[in-house]
Tab-separated table of C-alpha atoms and ligand atoms in Angstrom:
chain	number	residue	atom	x	y	z
A	3	MET	CA	13.130	23.673	6.971
A	4	THR	CA	14.556	20.963	9.205
A	5	LYS	CA	14.176	17.416	8.045
A	6	ILE	CA	11.545	15.765	10.169
A	7	GLN	CA	12.147	12.214	9.038
A	8	ASN	CA	13.734	10.586	6.027
A	9	PHE	CA	11.811	8.442	3.598
A	10	ASP	CA	13.452	5.080	3.937
A	11	PHE	CA	10.762	3.012	2.259
A	12	ASN	CA	9.783	2.327	-1.306
A	13	ASN	CA	8.213	5.693	-1.950
A	14	ASP	CA	8.447	5.698	-5.687
A	15	PHE	CA	4.826	6.723	-6.272
A	16	PRO	CA	3.767	7.750	-9.787
A	17	GLN	CA	4.313	11.433	-10.560
A	18	ASP	CA	0.593	11.970	-11.172
A	19	PHE	CA	-0.430	10.357	-7.878
A	20	THR	CA	-2.851	12.598	-5.947
A	21	TRP	CA	-1.762	13.675	-2.468
A	22	GLY	CA	-4.463	15.128	-0.310
A	23	VAL	CA	-6.115	15.550	3.048
A	24	ALA	CA	-9.750	15.061	4.029
A	25	THR	CA	-12.416	16.580	6.295
A	26	SER	CA	-16.200	16.557	6.535
A	27	SER	CA	-18.795	19.286	6.913
A	28	PHE	CA	-20.260	18.593	10.356
A	29	GLN	CA	-16.862	17.881	11.842
A	30	ILE	CA	-15.311	21.241	10.940
A	31	GLU	CA	-17.766	23.819	9.600
A	32	GLY	CA	-19.648	24.972	12.702
A	33	ALA	CA	-22.072	27.814	11.809
A	34	SER	CA	-24.778	25.259	12.390
A	35	SER	CA	-27.671	27.637	11.813
A	36	ALA	CA	-25.976	30.395	9.788
A	37	ASP	CA	-27.415	31.856	6.607
A	38	GLY	CA	-30.513	29.699	6.520
A	39	LYS	CA	-28.922	26.311	7.223
A	40	GLY	CA	-31.427	23.767	8.533
A	41	PRO	CA	-30.683	21.408	11.413
A	42	SER	CA	-29.185	18.004	10.694
A	43	ILE	CA	-29.629	14.776	12.614
A	44	TRP	CA	-26.248	15.404	14.255
A	45	ASP	CA	-27.418	18.789	15.569
A	46	THR	CA	-30.374	16.965	17.071
A	47	PHE	CA	-28.318	14.038	18.376
A	48	CYS	CA	-25.920	16.391	20.197
A	49	LEU	CA	-28.817	18.045	22.029
A	50	ASP	CA	-28.827	14.999	24.296
A	51	ARG	CA	-25.451	15.631	25.973
A	52	ALA	CA	-25.247	11.992	27.047
A	53	ASN	CA	-24.789	10.988	23.392
A	54	ILE	CA	-21.378	12.686	23.104
A	55	LYS	CA	-18.524	11.747	25.420
A	56	ASP	CA	-17.533	15.316	26.280
A	57	GLY	CA	-21.058	16.694	25.972
A	58	SER	CA	-20.026	18.885	23.028
A	59	ASP	CA	-21.692	19.627	19.691
A	60	GLY	CA	-20.986	20.963	16.206
A	61	THR	CA	-22.256	24.495	16.725
A	62	VAL	CA	-18.799	26.014	16.268
A	63	ALA	CA	-16.470	23.047	15.631
A	64	CYS	CA	-13.394	24.454	13.806
A	65	ASP	CA	-15.403	27.456	12.605
A	66	HIS	CA	-14.273	26.506	9.118
A	67	TYR	CA	-17.376	28.173	7.666
A	68	HIS	CA	-15.842	31.526	8.587
A	69	ARG	CA	-12.169	30.520	8.409
A	70	TYR	CA	-12.153	28.577	5.151
A	71	ARG	CA	-9.711	31.038	3.559
A	72	GLU	CA	-7.178	30.462	6.318
A	73	ASP	CA	-7.716	26.708	6.034
A	74	VAL	CA	-7.246	26.698	2.266
A	75	GLY	CA	-4.091	28.732	2.921
A	76	ILE	CA	-2.876	25.877	5.116
A	77	LEU	CA	-3.744	23.356	2.393
A	78	SER	CA	-1.761	25.421	-0.044
A	79	SER	CA	1.225	25.655	2.306
A	80	LEU	CA	1.175	21.863	2.627
A	81	GLY	CA	1.392	21.560	-1.141
A	82	VAL	CA	-1.453	19.047	-1.467
A	83	ASP	CA	-2.905	18.342	-4.905
A	84	ALA	CA	-6.431	17.819	-3.658
A	85	TYR	CA	-8.792	18.430	-0.788
A	86	ARG	CA	-11.588	16.034	0.110
A	87	PHE	CA	-14.520	17.628	1.944
A	88	SER	CA	-18.244	17.111	2.214
A	89	MET	CA	-21.268	19.290	1.670
A	90	ALA	CA	-23.768	19.806	4.475
A	91	TRP	CA	-27.005	18.877	2.713
A	92	ALA	CA	-29.051	20.948	5.201
A	93	ARG	CA	-26.954	24.007	4.356
A	94	VAL	CA	-27.972	23.935	0.711
A	95	GLN	CA	-31.455	22.467	1.183
A	96	PRO	CA	-32.498	23.204	4.773
A	97	ASP	CA	-35.287	20.646	4.885
A	98	GLY	CA	-33.722	18.013	2.610
A	99	LYS	CA	-36.591	18.592	0.189
A	100	GLY	CA	-38.128	21.618	-1.434
A	101	ALA	CA	-36.385	24.962	-1.667
A	102	TRP	CA	-32.640	25.364	-2.201
A	103	ASN	CA	-30.724	27.782	-0.003
A	104	GLU	CA	-28.650	30.082	-2.207
A	105	ALA	CA	-26.653	31.388	0.767
A	106	GLY	CA	-25.654	27.824	1.593
A	107	PHE	CA	-24.555	27.117	-1.974
A	108	GLY	CA	-22.714	30.444	-1.784
A	109	PHE	CA	-20.377	29.046	0.869
A	110	TYR	CA	-19.346	26.087	-1.304
A	111	ASP	CA	-19.061	28.386	-4.289
A	112	ARG	CA	-16.552	30.533	-2.372
A	113	LEU	CA	-14.709	27.479	-1.094
A	114	LEU	CA	-14.385	26.068	-4.615
A	115	ASP	CA	-13.141	29.423	-5.877
A	116	GLU	CA	-10.541	29.555	-3.141
A	117	LEU	CA	-9.378	26.016	-3.885
A	118	ALA	CA	-9.141	26.761	-7.601
A	119	ALA	CA	-7.186	29.946	-6.918
A	120	ASN	CA	-4.700	27.807	-5.008
A	121	ASP	CA	-4.567	25.057	-7.630
A	122	ILE	CA	-6.106	22.483	-5.329
A	123	ARG	CA	-8.512	19.995	-6.846
A	124	ALA	CA	-11.831	19.450	-5.099
A	125	HIS	CA	-13.025	15.951	-4.137
A	126	LEU	CA	-16.544	16.340	-2.810
A	127	THR	CA	-18.602	13.910	-0.748
A	128	LEU	CA	-22.336	14.507	-0.900
A	129	TYR	CA	-23.248	12.718	2.299
A	130	HIS	CA	-21.013	12.429	5.329
A	131	TRP	CA	-23.755	11.588	7.842
A	132	ASP	CA	-25.466	14.959	8.430
A	133	LEU	CA	-28.939	14.185	7.098
A	134	PRO	CA	-31.336	17.154	7.180
A	135	GLN	CA	-33.557	16.743	10.236
A	136	GLY	CA	-36.576	17.454	8.025
A	137	LEU	CA	-35.971	14.145	6.256
A	138	GLN	CA	-35.426	12.333	9.541
A	139	ASP	CA	-38.840	13.590	10.609
A	140	ASP	CA	-40.204	11.765	7.551
A	141	GLY	CA	-38.478	8.514	8.558
A	142	GLY	CA	-34.852	9.178	7.591
A	143	TRP	CA	-32.977	6.441	5.762
A	144	LEU	CA	-35.539	3.881	6.836
A	145	ASN	CA	-37.937	5.625	4.482
A	146	ARG	CA	-37.227	4.537	0.921
A	147	ASP	CA	-38.287	7.957	-0.297
A	148	THR	CA	-35.132	9.493	1.245
A	149	ALA	CA	-33.137	7.760	-1.495
A	150	HIS	CA	-35.085	9.764	-4.084
A	151	ARG	CA	-34.584	13.014	-2.183
A	152	PHE	CA	-30.862	12.247	-2.146
A	153	ALA	CA	-30.875	11.805	-5.920
A	154	ASP	CA	-32.556	15.215	-6.325
A	155	TYR	CA	-29.864	16.782	-4.164
A	156	ALA	CA	-27.072	15.000	-6.068
A	157	HIS	CA	-28.506	16.203	-9.386
A	158	GLU	CA	-28.616	19.801	-8.209
A	159	VAL	CA	-25.053	19.743	-6.877
A	160	ALA	CA	-23.706	18.119	-10.047
A	161	ARG	CA	-25.625	20.607	-12.194
A	162	ARG	CA	-24.256	23.600	-10.308
A	163	PHE	CA	-20.741	22.495	-9.469
A	164	GLY	CA	-19.953	19.423	-11.573
A	165	LYS	CA	-17.561	21.290	-13.847
A	166	ARG	CA	-15.492	22.633	-10.962
A	167	ILE	CA	-15.082	19.403	-9.032
A	168	GLU	CA	-12.636	16.621	-9.846
A	169	ALA	CA	-14.526	13.815	-8.119
A	170	ILE	CA	-17.874	13.415	-6.393
A	171	ALA	CA	-18.553	10.577	-3.966
A	172	THR	CA	-22.158	9.850	-3.147
A	173	HIS	CA	-21.671	8.494	0.376
A	174	ASN	CA	-18.980	8.352	2.990
A	175	GLU	CA	-18.945	5.039	4.855
A	176	PRO	CA	-22.582	3.957	4.550
A	177	TRP	CA	-21.625	1.048	6.833
A	178	CYS	CA	-21.397	3.569	9.684
A	179	THR	CA	-24.709	5.234	8.864
A	180	ALA	CA	-26.420	1.860	8.950
A	181	ASN	CA	-24.567	0.075	11.745
A	182	LEU	CA	-23.709	2.894	14.152
A	183	GLY	CA	-26.707	5.115	13.368
A	184	TYR	CA	-29.316	2.348	13.333
A	185	GLY	CA	-27.577	-0.779	14.668
A	186	ASN	CA	-26.161	0.263	18.033
A	187	ALA	CA	-27.288	3.894	18.504
A	188	GLN	CA	-23.747	5.228	18.854
A	189	PHE	CA	-24.318	7.723	16.044
A	190	ALA	CA	-27.253	9.842	14.914
A	191	PRO	CA	-30.136	9.232	14.729
A	192	GLY	CA	-29.467	6.929	17.699
A	193	VAL	CA	-31.497	3.821	16.821
A	194	ALA	CA	-30.519	0.326	17.984
A	195	ASP	CA	-32.390	-2.155	15.803
A	196	LEU	CA	-30.575	-4.705	13.663
A	197	LYS	CA	-33.426	-5.201	11.193
A	198	GLN	CA	-33.780	-1.473	10.640
A	199	SER	CA	-30.034	-1.045	10.184
A	200	ILE	CA	-29.983	-3.656	7.416
A	201	GLN	CA	-32.952	-2.059	5.654
A	202	VAL	CA	-31.220	1.307	5.965
A	203	SER	CA	-28.087	-0.125	4.329
A	204	HIS	CA	-30.225	-1.153	1.367
A	205	HIS	CA	-31.772	2.302	1.052
A	206	LEU	CA	-28.310	3.861	1.225
A	207	LEU	CA	-27.128	1.652	-1.623
A	208	LEU	CA	-30.286	2.427	-3.565
A	209	SER	CA	-29.710	6.144	-3.021
A	210	HIS	CA	-26.153	5.735	-4.276
A	211	GLY	CA	-27.385	4.188	-7.524
A	212	LEU	CA	-30.150	6.763	-7.991
A	213	ALA	CA	-27.674	9.589	-7.330
A	214	MET	CA	-25.173	8.163	-9.821
A	215	ARG	CA	-27.889	8.138	-12.487
A	216	ALA	CA	-29.047	11.630	-11.560
A	217	MET	CA	-25.535	13.069	-11.710
A	218	ARG	CA	-24.887	11.431	-15.068
A	219	GLU	CA	-28.155	12.940	-16.324
A	220	ALA	CA	-26.799	16.303	-15.202
A	221	SER	CA	-23.847	15.620	-17.542
A	222	SER	CA	-21.357	16.156	-14.769
A	223	PRO	CA	-17.815	15.749	-16.030
A	224	ALA	CA	-16.643	14.986	-12.467
A	225	LYS	CA	-15.520	11.445	-11.722
A	226	LEU	CA	-18.290	9.745	-9.780
A	227	GLY	CA	-17.999	7.068	-7.118
A	228	ILE	CA	-18.547	6.086	-3.506
A	229	VAL	CA	-16.391	5.968	-0.375
A	230	LEU	CA	-16.546	2.809	1.748
A	231	ASN	CA	-14.839	1.993	5.021
A	232	GLN	CA	-13.352	-1.412	4.479
A	233	TRP	CA	-11.368	-4.046	6.267
A	234	THR	CA	-10.226	-7.602	6.074
A	235	ALA	CA	-11.425	-9.897	8.854
A	236	ASP	CA	-8.858	-12.182	10.437
A	237	PRO	CA	-9.740	-15.157	12.645
A	238	ALA	CA	-8.003	-14.959	16.033
A	239	THR	CA	-7.204	-18.684	15.916
A	240	ASP	CA	-7.549	-21.521	13.470
A	241	SER	CA	-10.711	-22.774	15.135
A	242	GLN	CA	-13.780	-23.316	12.964
A	243	ALA	CA	-15.742	-20.867	15.117
A	244	ASP	CA	-13.204	-18.059	14.606
A	245	ARG	CA	-12.931	-18.752	10.890
A	246	ASP	CA	-16.722	-18.745	10.488
A	247	MET	CA	-16.935	-15.517	12.413
A	248	ALA	CA	-14.290	-13.866	10.228
A	249	ALA	CA	-15.972	-15.016	7.014
A	250	PHE	CA	-19.318	-13.645	8.188
A	251	GLU	CA	-17.777	-10.370	9.347
A	252	TYR	CA	-16.128	-9.789	5.961
A	253	ALA	CA	-19.368	-10.662	4.158
A	254	ARG	CA	-21.598	-8.421	6.283
A	255	SER	CA	-19.297	-5.419	6.032
A	256	THR	CA	-16.915	-5.124	3.073
A	257	GLN	CA	-18.778	-7.450	0.684
A	258	TRP	CA	-22.197	-6.184	1.778
A	259	PHE	CA	-21.535	-2.868	0.047
A	260	MET	CA	-19.229	-4.078	-2.716
A	261	ASP	CA	-21.261	-7.011	-4.051
A	262	PRO	CA	-24.427	-5.031	-4.899
A	263	ILE	CA	-22.369	-2.374	-6.692
A	264	PHE	CA	-20.137	-4.748	-8.627
A	265	LYS	CA	-22.144	-7.970	-8.808
A	266	GLY	CA	-25.757	-6.877	-8.464
A	267	HIS	CA	-26.655	-8.915	-5.365
A	268	TYR	CA	-25.940	-9.242	-1.655
A	269	PRO	CA	-23.369	-11.794	-0.497
A	270	GLU	CA	-25.082	-15.127	0.137
A	271	LEU	CA	-23.274	-15.796	3.415
A	272	ALA	CA	-24.366	-12.482	4.919
A	273	LEU	CA	-27.938	-12.889	3.666
A	274	ARG	CA	-28.133	-16.321	5.263
A	275	GLY	CA	-26.720	-14.958	8.526
A	276	HIS	CA	-29.189	-12.064	8.543
A	277	GLY	CA	-32.095	-14.468	8.088
A	278	ALA	CA	-35.380	-12.697	8.819
A	279	ASN	CA	-33.511	-9.394	9.142
A	280	ALA	CA	-32.536	-9.429	5.460
A	281	PRO	CA	-33.649	-6.264	3.664
A	282	GLN	CA	-36.720	-5.853	1.522
A	283	VAL	CA	-35.461	-5.469	-2.020
A	284	ARG	CA	-37.783	-4.478	-4.849
A	285	ASP	CA	-37.502	-5.734	-8.423
A	286	GLY	CA	-35.041	-3.575	-10.293
A	287	ASP	CA	-33.224	-2.287	-7.199
A	288	PHE	CA	-29.984	-4.024	-8.081
A	289	ASP	CA	-30.119	-2.624	-11.634
A	290	ILE	CA	-30.172	0.819	-10.045
A	291	ILE	CA	-27.425	0.069	-7.534
A	292	ARG	CA	-25.119	-1.620	-10.031
A	293	GLN	CA	-23.990	1.533	-11.801
A	294	LYS	CA	-20.530	1.739	-13.247
A	295	ILE	CA	-18.462	3.897	-10.917
A	296	ASP	CA	-15.395	5.859	-11.999
A	297	PHE	CA	-13.538	5.354	-8.735
A	298	LEU	CA	-13.793	3.570	-5.435
A	299	GLY	CA	-12.864	5.490	-2.314
A	300	CYS	CA	-11.443	3.204	0.333
A	301	ASN	CA	-11.136	4.366	3.949
A	302	TYR	CA	-8.737	2.142	5.828
A	303	TYR	CA	-7.975	2.350	9.551
A	304	PHE	CA	-7.766	-1.208	10.952
A	305	ARG	CA	-8.599	-4.824	10.345
A	306	SER	CA	-11.353	-6.740	12.058
A	307	TRP	CA	-10.053	-9.328	14.541
A	308	CYS	CA	-12.534	-12.137	15.026
A	309	SER	CA	-12.571	-14.239	18.152
A	310	ALA	CA	-15.550	-16.366	19.178
A	311	ALA	CA	-14.055	-16.908	22.650
A	312	ASN	CA	-15.663	-15.411	25.733
A	313	PRO	CA	-14.132	-12.975	26.495
A	314	PRO	CA	-12.783	-12.515	22.930
A	315	LEU	CA	-9.037	-12.810	22.361
A	316	PRO	CA	-7.609	-9.315	21.834
A	317	ALA	CA	-5.937	-8.347	18.555
A	318	PRO	CA	-2.158	-8.749	18.744
A	319	ALA	CA	-1.534	-5.017	18.067
A	320	ARG	CA	2.175	-5.559	17.465
A	321	LEU	CA	2.530	-1.923	16.380
A	322	GLY	CA	0.322	-0.683	19.187
A	323	THR	CA	-3.074	0.994	19.148
A	324	THR	CA	-4.240	4.551	18.455
A	325	ASP	CA	-6.007	6.870	20.871
A	326	MET	CA	-9.275	5.356	19.599
A	327	GLY	CA	-8.034	1.960	20.801
A	328	TRP	CA	-7.766	0.809	17.161
A	329	GLU	CA	-5.072	-1.706	16.315
A	330	ILE	CA	-2.347	-0.295	14.043
A	331	HIS	CA	-2.104	-2.853	11.257
A	332	PRO	CA	-0.753	-1.403	7.991
A	333	GLN	CA	-0.376	-4.835	6.438
A	334	GLY	CA	-4.155	-5.105	6.333
A	335	LEU	CA	-4.245	-2.420	3.638
A	336	PRO	CA	-2.442	-4.343	0.871
A	337	GLU	CA	-4.244	-7.520	1.966
A	338	LEU	CA	-7.568	-5.734	1.551
A	339	LEU	CA	-6.717	-4.095	-1.772
A	340	LEU	CA	-5.387	-7.296	-3.292
A	341	LYS	CA	-8.477	-9.155	-2.158
A	342	LEU	CA	-10.718	-6.508	-3.741
A	343	LYS	CA	-8.751	-6.682	-6.983
A	344	GLU	CA	-9.202	-10.431	-7.080
A	345	GLU	CA	-12.882	-10.479	-6.083
A	346	TYR	CA	-14.040	-7.616	-8.272
A	347	PRO	CA	-12.601	-7.763	-11.790
A	348	GLU	CA	-14.390	-4.502	-12.617
A	349	LEU	CA	-12.714	-2.651	-9.754
A	350	PRO	CA	-12.157	0.928	-10.952
A	351	PRO	CA	-9.169	3.066	-9.888
A	352	VAL	CA	-9.002	3.303	-6.123
A	353	TYR	CA	-8.345	6.338	-3.943
A	354	ILE	CA	-7.433	5.882	-0.300
A	355	THR	CA	-9.905	8.521	0.785
A	356	GLU	CA	-9.106	8.294	4.506
A	357	ASN	CA	-6.269	6.968	6.620
A	358	GLY	CA	-4.813	8.438	9.775
A	359	MET	CA	-4.828	8.202	13.539
A	360	ALA	CA	-6.082	9.859	16.698
A	361	ASN	CA	-3.327	10.873	19.087
A	362	PRO	CA	-3.460	12.879	22.339
A	363	ASP	CA	-1.459	15.789	20.885
A	364	THR	CA	-0.588	18.935	22.825
A	365	VAL	CA	1.059	22.195	21.837
A	366	SER	CA	4.323	23.034	23.522
A	367	GLY	CA	6.370	26.057	22.574
A	368	GLY	CA	4.333	26.510	19.412
A	369	GLN	CA	5.070	22.964	18.239
A	370	VAL	CA	3.232	19.674	18.285
A	371	HIS	CA	5.398	16.587	18.287
A	372	ASP	CA	3.444	13.614	16.976
A	373	PRO	CA	6.029	11.039	15.888
A	374	GLU	CA	3.375	8.335	16.358
A	375	ARG	CA	1.299	9.815	13.534
A	376	ILE	CA	4.292	10.173	11.225
A	377	ALA	CA	5.158	6.532	11.867
A	378	TYR	CA	1.529	5.557	11.250
A	379	VAL	CA	1.335	7.360	7.911
A	380	ARG	CA	4.737	6.162	6.757
A	381	SER	CA	3.912	2.545	7.519
A	382	HIS	CA	0.585	2.783	5.697
A	383	LEU	CA	2.151	4.464	2.672
A	384	ALA	CA	4.774	1.739	2.531
A	385	ALA	CA	2.007	-0.858	2.720
A	386	LEU	CA	0.005	0.973	0.065
A	387	LYS	CA	2.996	1.013	-2.249
A	388	GLU	CA	3.307	-2.731	-1.817
A	389	ALA	CA	-0.272	-3.152	-3.076
A	390	MET	CA	0.413	-0.861	-6.031
A	391	ASP	CA	3.560	-2.756	-6.914
A	392	LYS	CA	1.426	-5.906	-6.958
A	393	GLY	CA	-0.895	-4.350	-9.507
A	394	VAL	CA	-3.653	-2.512	-7.625
A	395	ASP	CA	-4.531	0.696	-9.475
A	396	VAL	CA	-4.436	3.309	-6.700
A	397	ARG	CA	-4.530	6.941	-7.812
A	398	GLY	CA	-4.374	8.941	-4.604
A	399	TYR	CA	-4.086	9.133	-0.830
A	400	PHE	CA	-6.026	11.460	1.477
A	401	LEU	CA	-4.789	11.763	5.026
A	402	TRP	CA	-7.516	11.977	7.657
A	403	SER	CA	-7.607	14.692	8.718
A	404	LEU	CA	-6.490	18.215	7.876
A	405	LEU	CA	-7.689	19.564	11.227
A	406	ASP	CA	-8.445	18.215	14.671
A	407	ASN	CA	-12.217	18.163	14.639
A	408	PHE	CA	-15.504	16.905	16.071
A	409	GLU	CA	-14.969	13.153	16.255
A	410	TRP	CA	-18.655	12.224	16.395
A	411	ASN	CA	-19.686	10.592	19.677
A	412	SER	CA	-16.165	11.215	21.046
A	413	GLY	CA	-16.690	14.952	20.629
A	414	TYR	CA	-13.441	16.933	20.633
A	415	SER	CA	-11.645	14.439	22.873
A	416	LYS	CA	-9.923	12.669	19.963
A	417	ARG	CA	-7.482	14.485	17.702
A	418	PHE	CA	-7.075	13.166	14.160
A	419	GLY	CA	-5.642	16.321	12.572
A	420	ILE	CA	-2.202	16.970	11.179
A	421	VAL	CA	-3.052	20.530	12.201
A	422	HIS	CA	-3.801	21.118	15.867
A	423	VAL	CA	-6.866	23.215	16.703
A	424	ASP	CA	-7.150	25.082	19.987
A	425	TYR	CA	-10.923	25.171	20.258
A	426	ALA	CA	-10.913	28.089	22.720
A	427	THR	CA	-9.058	30.417	20.340
A	428	GLN	CA	-9.428	28.600	16.989
A	429	GLN	CA	-5.652	28.852	16.675
A	430	ARG	CA	-4.283	26.375	14.115
A	431	THR	CA	-0.785	24.900	14.691
A	432	LEU	CA	0.881	22.634	12.173
A	433	LYS	CA	1.919	19.411	13.876
A	434	ASP	CA	5.183	17.692	13.015
A	435	SER	CA	3.139	15.281	10.897
A	436	ALA	CA	1.953	18.195	8.735
A	437	LEU	CA	5.552	19.366	8.273
A	438	TRP	CA	6.553	15.792	7.456
A	439	TYR	CA	3.702	15.390	4.938
A	440	ARG	CA	4.619	18.688	3.275
A	441	GLU	CA	8.226	17.581	2.947
A	442	PHE	CA	7.187	14.149	1.724
A	443	ILE	CA	4.913	15.574	-0.988
A	444	ALA	CA	7.556	18.063	-2.114
A	445	ALA	CA	10.144	15.299	-2.361
A	446	ARG	CA	7.724	13.135	-4.421
A	447	ARG	CA	7.257	16.015	-6.812
A	448	ALA	CA	10.955	16.556	-7.126
A	449	GLY	CA	11.258	12.826	-7.848
A	450	ALA	CA	13.512	12.340	-4.799
B	528	LIG	O1	-13.735	11.024	11.738
B	528	LIG	C1	-14.105	9.885	11.035
B	528	LIG	C2	-14.660	10.245	9.677
B	528	LIG	O2	-15.738	11.106	9.782
B	528	LIG	C3	-15.112	9.007	8.957
B	528	LIG	N1	-14.089	8.013	8.930
B	528	LIG	C4	-13.414	7.695	10.162
B	528	LIG	C5	-12.930	8.960	10.839
B	528	LIG	C6	-12.224	8.636	12.165
B	528	LIG	O3	-13.106	7.996	13.024
């Protein structure tokens, strides 16, 4: 194999560090009504073509439901230790309540078998945004009862599969569910109401705590935790207005989900800012939410750049931006991790559960040259290593994503994969970044 790029940064990661890639159910599985699967809120959301930039949906996606063997073969060829994926709740419980769907569980059973046969550890996320439509019809995450339904689902999954899964995360990025699903209507279910979004965030946290308890009751030996998208917030200038804005942004996003889990309350600054929109919290809720977690999953893509000017000052983007328009800022990762370590003395081991970039990749002569993505990953790994050298206990890194896939309201127009997918033929082509990652992992193992 030709050498794609050398590793000229401090890449001395521990031998037992977990190298992986990540995906999620709705983004890759397709088979949206196969074998008794119920509809999810994303199936419904996509019915209104105006909601998705290219008017697409998840009906077929990467057809992973039928091609999972080929995809696990790719994972195996990459040499990853672990694969992070999510379960489509409506596949295993079509209505989100009531009867289980054995055929749906059968798919994950086969997937887990295939992973085990290839020596790849499973990191499962229970909820990556595809709520069963049946629960949405009952009020979705605005209905407190959904948190209890989620705990039932978590219990059943842990009971069935707990012994075969290395780690189970309750939620992926509840910030997005609350803020994009209920705050600005960019994501399903398409509601734009600040008060509702804040109440939803509380119910998501409550559901996390209830699910943690339920999975522990099921005596699951899997490590249990949650995955949060997190960022630091930097003021654009030294002005009081920019600094206030940055402090509030950090409080209403990163701390909003961390404080209840680790401190048993919401951050004061964010509560004050939310005023009358603050959530209704019942006695005992924080006791439920504040469960000890075995790991924290941190998804890092960018920092938040806070400018109170009109129009706002743009982020400096010294390393450029991705195809999503996101500033490339690897230094924000160690800054974030060190801040978390300082603010939360009980911080458990951390996994970087997502990191990667969208790039307008094309296949030419059977190859995909994506030096931008290799540079992105290298710079973030170097930054991650810096945080580890300063004492942050990080146990693994999952590149987002294994495959190009359905990028939510951007449809298939944004490519995050290290493996290119031709959606017309379902042909998979390893990009240069995949070849680089394979070589990088192999060299780590060899202690190079
Ligand atoms: O594709 C998403 C993923 O589903 C959640 N985290 C961010 C990714 C890129 O936008």
